Amino acid sequence: WLEEYADSRMGDVFIWGLFNQAVRAPAVWGTPRDLAAIQRIVAEEVPPVLDYLESQLPAEGFAFGELGIADISIAVFLRNAAFARYKMDATRWPVTARFVDRVLAQDCLARLQSYEALLLRTPIAEQRAALAAAGAPVAAATVGGSTPRRGVMRLP
């Protein structure tokens, strides 16, 4: 259930809402940030999500003993929110903040942070080459391109 909650509700709030308005729209499509929408999402939509997680996540360790898909699913949405300059209030949601820190500190995620930093400062058209130059394990070929294209989903 926690993985599904992350995939559905957290995705709606943090990716299709916050990240879309704060990062994707201006960086990919050249449209201005909707600051009112960002403020509304942070004030109205984020708190109930974090309140729920605060009631469900363990104070120590991971959701089901060992690190698993539920833990990773939750943490990566909050990592993505950080790219949109959202910082969780660790005094309001201390269990969730510590949980996310624990998950993101795991080697399987921590070793990606240098690539994340590189992508954040590299234009889309140059990202594949920059990742390869940094030693990222990129595929020999891609079906993607250097120019973003709109997908089938309609986003705000």
PDB file of C-alpha atoms in Angstrom, residues 8-155:
ATOM      1  CA  SER A   8      -0.486   7.780  -6.851  1.00  0.00           C
ATOM      2  CA  ARG A   9      -0.997  10.516  -4.246  1.00  0.00           C
ATOM      3  CA  MET A  10       2.607  11.592  -3.765  1.00  0.00           C
ATOM      4  CA  GLY A  11       3.115  11.565  -7.527  1.00  0.00           C
ATOM      5  CA  ASP A  12       0.091  13.823  -8.005  1.00  0.00           C
ATOM      6  CA  VAL A  13       1.261  16.295  -5.373  1.00  0.00           C
ATOM      7  CA  PHE A  14       5.041  16.307  -5.753  1.00  0.00           C
ATOM      8  CA  ILE A  15       5.564  15.521  -9.454  1.00  0.00           C
ATOM      9  CA  TRP A  16       2.493  16.568 -11.433  1.00  0.00           C
ATOM     10  CA  GLY A  17       1.836  19.470  -9.072  1.00  0.00           C
ATOM     11  CA  LEU A  18       4.930  20.936  -7.421  1.00  0.00           C
ATOM     12  CA  PHE A  19       7.755  19.773  -9.715  1.00  0.00           C
ATOM     13  CA  ASN A  20       5.717  20.413 -12.847  1.00  0.00           C
ATOM     14  CA  GLN A  21       4.970  24.000 -11.829  1.00  0.00           C
ATOM     15  CA  ALA A  22       8.333  24.858 -10.266  1.00  0.00           C
ATOM     16  CA  VAL A  23      10.785  23.089 -12.575  1.00  0.00           C
ATOM     17  CA  ARG A  24       9.407  21.306 -15.609  1.00  0.00           C
ATOM     18  CA  ALA A  25       7.173  24.040 -17.021  1.00  0.00           C
ATOM     19  CA  PRO A  26       9.859  26.740 -17.054  1.00  0.00           C
ATOM     20  CA  ALA A  27      12.892  24.545 -17.803  1.00  0.00           C
ATOM     21  CA  VAL A  28      11.391  22.270 -20.434  1.00  0.00           C
ATOM     22  CA  TRP A  29       8.561  24.243 -22.007  1.00  0.00           C
ATOM     23  CA  GLY A  30       9.647  27.817 -21.283  1.00  0.00           C
ATOM     24  CA  THR A  31       6.403  28.724 -19.538  1.00  0.00           C
ATOM     25  CA  PRO A  32       6.448  30.858 -16.396  1.00  0.00           C
ATOM     26  CA  ARG A  33       6.088  29.304 -12.947  1.00  0.00           C
ATOM     27  CA  ASP A  34       2.603  29.574 -11.516  1.00  0.00           C
ATOM     28  CA  LEU A  35       3.652  30.884  -8.104  1.00  0.00           C
ATOM     29  CA  ALA A  36       0.085  30.876  -6.785  1.00  0.00           C
ATOM     30  CA  ALA A  37      -0.292  27.205  -7.715  1.00  0.00           C
ATOM     31  CA  ILE A  38       3.032  26.365  -6.072  1.00  0.00           C
ATOM     32  CA  GLN A  39       2.029  28.168  -2.863  1.00  0.00           C
ATOM     33  CA  ARG A  40      -1.367  26.416  -2.857  1.00  0.00           C
ATOM     34  CA  ILE A  41       0.217  22.979  -3.357  1.00  0.00           C
ATOM     35  CA  VAL A  42       2.723  23.553  -0.547  1.00  0.00           C
ATOM     36  CA  ALA A  43       0.099  24.972   1.825  1.00  0.00           C
ATOM     37  CA  GLU A  44      -2.864  22.703   1.070  1.00  0.00           C
ATOM     38  CA  GLU A  45      -1.769  19.492  -0.640  1.00  0.00           C
ATOM     39  CA  VAL A  46       1.627  18.689   0.876  1.00  0.00           C
ATOM     40  CA  PRO A  47       0.679  18.761   4.600  1.00  0.00           C
ATOM     41  CA  PRO A  48      -1.971  15.988   4.459  1.00  0.00           C
ATOM     42  CA  VAL A  49       0.454  13.753   2.556  1.00  0.00           C
ATOM     43  CA  LEU A  50       3.197  14.279   5.123  1.00  0.00           C
ATOM     44  CA  ASP A  51       0.740  13.964   8.018  1.00  0.00           C
ATOM     45  CA  TYR A  52      -0.278  10.555   6.690  1.00  0.00           C
ATOM     46  CA  LEU A  53       3.313   9.419   6.225  1.00  0.00           C
ATOM     47  CA  GLU A  54       4.167  10.617   9.726  1.00  0.00           C
ATOM     48  CA  SER A  55       1.500   8.260  11.069  1.00  0.00           C
ATOM     49  CA  GLN A  56       2.645   5.293   8.958  1.00  0.00           C
ATOM     50  CA  LEU A  57       6.442   5.316   8.826  1.00  0.00           C
ATOM     51  CA  PRO A  58       8.694   3.744  11.443  1.00  0.00           C
ATOM     52  CA  ALA A  59      10.763   5.938  13.751  1.00  0.00           C
ATOM     53  CA  GLU A  60      13.755   3.672  13.054  1.00  0.00           C
ATOM     54  CA  GLY A  61      14.693   1.394  10.182  1.00  0.00           C
ATOM     55  CA  PHE A  62      12.545   0.826   7.125  1.00  0.00           C
ATOM     56  CA  ALA A  63       8.847   0.212   6.515  1.00  0.00           C
ATOM     57  CA  PHE A  64       9.104  -3.589   6.423  1.00  0.00           C
ATOM     58  CA  GLY A  65      12.417  -4.438   8.035  1.00  0.00           C
ATOM     59  CA  GLU A  66      14.903  -4.257   5.175  1.00  0.00           C
ATOM     60  CA  LEU A  67      15.070  -1.512   2.568  1.00  0.00           C
ATOM     61  CA  GLY A  68      12.357  -2.117  -0.010  1.00  0.00           C
ATOM     62  CA  ILE A  69      10.332  -0.607  -2.807  1.00  0.00           C
ATOM     63  CA  ALA A  70       7.931   1.156  -0.425  1.00  0.00           C
ATOM     64  CA  ASP A  71      10.812   2.980   1.278  1.00  0.00           C
ATOM     65  CA  ILE A  72      12.433   3.995  -1.995  1.00  0.00           C
ATOM     66  CA  SER A  73       9.113   5.033  -3.543  1.00  0.00           C
ATOM     67  CA  ILE A  74       8.418   7.464  -0.719  1.00  0.00           C
ATOM     68  CA  ALA A  75      11.923   8.903  -0.431  1.00  0.00           C
ATOM     69  CA  VAL A  76      12.457   9.611  -4.117  1.00  0.00           C
ATOM     70  CA  PHE A  77       9.320  11.738  -4.364  1.00  0.00           C
ATOM     71  CA  LEU A  78      10.621  13.900  -1.543  1.00  0.00           C
ATOM     72  CA  ARG A  79      14.064  14.019  -3.171  1.00  0.00           C
ATOM     73  CA  ASN A  80      12.367  15.240  -6.320  1.00  0.00           C
ATOM     74  CA  ALA A  81      10.481  17.857  -4.299  1.00  0.00           C
ATOM     75  CA  ALA A  82      13.848  19.122  -3.067  1.00  0.00           C
ATOM     76  CA  PHE A  83      14.793  19.790  -6.700  1.00  0.00           C
ATOM     77  CA  ALA A  84      11.765  22.095  -6.755  1.00  0.00           C
ATOM     78  CA  ARG A  85      13.270  23.811  -3.679  1.00  0.00           C
ATOM     79  CA  TYR A  86      10.777  22.325  -1.263  1.00  0.00           C
ATOM     80  CA  LYS A  87      12.202  21.581   2.180  1.00  0.00           C
ATOM     81  CA  MET A  88      10.173  19.487   4.565  1.00  0.00           C
ATOM     82  CA  ASP A  89       9.722  20.953   8.042  1.00  0.00           C
ATOM     83  CA  ALA A  90      11.578  18.369  10.136  1.00  0.00           C
ATOM     84  CA  THR A  91      10.100  19.737  13.363  1.00  0.00           C
ATOM     85  CA  ARG A  92       6.544  19.217  12.091  1.00  0.00           C
ATOM     86  CA  TRP A  93       7.257  15.820  10.458  1.00  0.00           C
ATOM     87  CA  PRO A  94      10.296  14.454  12.340  1.00  0.00           C
ATOM     88  CA  VAL A  95       9.631  10.755  11.719  1.00  0.00           C
ATOM     89  CA  THR A  96       9.156  11.298   8.005  1.00  0.00           C
ATOM     90  CA  ALA A  97      12.204  13.563   7.715  1.00  0.00           C
ATOM     91  CA  ARG A  98      14.473  11.051   9.455  1.00  0.00           C
ATOM     92  CA  PHE A  99      13.002   8.199   7.408  1.00  0.00           C
ATOM     93  CA  VAL A 100      13.668   9.994   4.118  1.00  0.00           C
ATOM     94  CA  ASP A 101      17.219  10.840   5.212  1.00  0.00           C
ATOM     95  CA  ARG A 102      17.838   7.159   6.105  1.00  0.00           C
ATOM     96  CA  VAL A 103      16.557   5.913   2.769  1.00  0.00           C
ATOM     97  CA  LEU A 104      18.393   8.509   0.676  1.00  0.00           C
ATOM     98  CA  ALA A 105      21.628   7.703   2.546  1.00  0.00           C
ATOM     99  CA  GLN A 106      21.543   4.112   1.298  1.00  0.00           C
ATOM    100  CA  ASP A 107      24.308   3.438  -1.213  1.00  0.00           C
ATOM    101  CA  CYS A 108      21.905   2.550  -4.035  1.00  0.00           C
ATOM    102  CA  LEU A 109      20.535   6.116  -3.899  1.00  0.00           C
ATOM    103  CA  ALA A 110      23.441   8.092  -2.440  1.00  0.00           C
ATOM    104  CA  ARG A 111      25.751   7.143  -5.298  1.00  0.00           C
ATOM    105  CA  LEU A 112      23.321   8.773  -7.752  1.00  0.00           C
ATOM    106  CA  GLN A 113      23.597  12.215  -6.173  1.00  0.00           C
ATOM    107  CA  SER A 114      26.620  13.282  -8.231  1.00  0.00           C
ATOM    108  CA  TYR A 115      24.629  12.491 -11.377  1.00  0.00           C
ATOM    109  CA  GLU A 116      21.633  14.409 -10.034  1.00  0.00           C
ATOM    110  CA  ALA A 117      23.792  17.472  -9.426  1.00  0.00           C
ATOM    111  CA  LEU A 118      25.214  17.197 -12.932  1.00  0.00           C
ATOM    112  CA  LEU A 119      21.763  16.960 -14.521  1.00  0.00           C
ATOM    113  CA  LEU A 120      20.484  19.949 -12.578  1.00  0.00           C
ATOM    114  CA  ARG A 121      23.099  22.226 -14.148  1.00  0.00           C
ATOM    115  CA  THR A 122      23.250  20.715 -17.653  1.00  0.00           C
ATOM    116  CA  PRO A 123      20.905  21.682 -20.514  1.00  0.00           C
ATOM    117  CA  ILE A 124      18.659  18.810 -21.620  1.00  0.00           C
ATOM    118  CA  ALA A 125      20.309  18.497 -25.029  1.00  0.00           C
ATOM    119  CA  GLU A 126      23.705  17.925 -23.356  1.00  0.00           C
ATOM    120  CA  GLN A 127      22.659  15.633 -20.504  1.00  0.00           C
ATOM    121  CA  ARG A 128      23.334  12.271 -22.154  1.00  0.00           C
ATOM    122  CA  ALA A 129      26.884  13.224 -23.110  1.00  0.00           C
ATOM    123  CA  ALA A 130      27.515  14.776 -19.697  1.00  0.00           C
ATOM    124  CA  LEU A 131      26.363  11.616 -17.924  1.00  0.00           C
ATOM    125  CA  ALA A 132      28.564   9.440 -20.128  1.00  0.00           C
ATOM    126  CA  ALA A 133      31.546  11.719 -19.483  1.00  0.00           C
ATOM    127  CA  ALA A 134      30.897  11.452 -15.740  1.00  0.00           C
ATOM    128  CA  GLY A 135      30.964   7.673 -15.921  1.00  0.00           C
ATOM    129  CA  ALA A 136      27.250   6.998 -15.655  1.00  0.00           C
ATOM    130  CA  PRO A 137      26.207   3.664 -17.149  1.00  0.00           C
ATOM    131  CA  VAL A 138      24.260   5.037 -20.129  1.00  0.00           C
ATOM    132  CA  ALA A 139      22.957   2.727 -22.842  1.00  0.00           C
ATOM    133  CA  ALA A 140      24.718   2.631 -26.198  1.00  0.00           C
ATOM    134  CA  ALA A 141      21.608   3.975 -27.938  1.00  0.00           C
ATOM    135  CA  THR A 142      18.471   5.813 -26.904  1.00  0.00           C
ATOM    136  CA  VAL A 143      15.005   6.183 -28.356  1.00  0.00           C
ATOM    137  CA  GLY A 144      14.830   9.568 -26.686  1.00  0.00           C
ATOM    138  CA  GLY A 145      16.195  12.669 -28.234  1.00  0.00           C
ATOM    139  CA  SER A 146      17.783  15.922 -27.296  1.00  0.00           C
ATOM    140  CA  THR A 147      14.530  17.828 -27.743  1.00  0.00           C
ATOM    141  CA  PRO A 148      11.703  17.366 -25.227  1.00  0.00           C
ATOM    142  CA  ARG A 149       8.379  16.202 -26.644  1.00  0.00           C
ATOM    143  CA  ARG A 150       4.979  16.326 -25.085  1.00  0.00           C
ATOM    144  CA  GLY A 151       3.555  13.023 -23.949  1.00  0.00           C
ATOM    145  CA  VAL A 152       0.028  11.732 -23.977  1.00  0.00           C
ATOM    146  CA  MET A 153      -0.822  12.913 -20.470  1.00  0.00           C
ATOM    147  CA  ARG A 154      -2.386  16.327 -20.128  1.00  0.00           C
ATOM    148  CA  LEU A 155      -0.801  18.239 -17.288  1.00  0.00           C
TER     149      LEU A 155
END
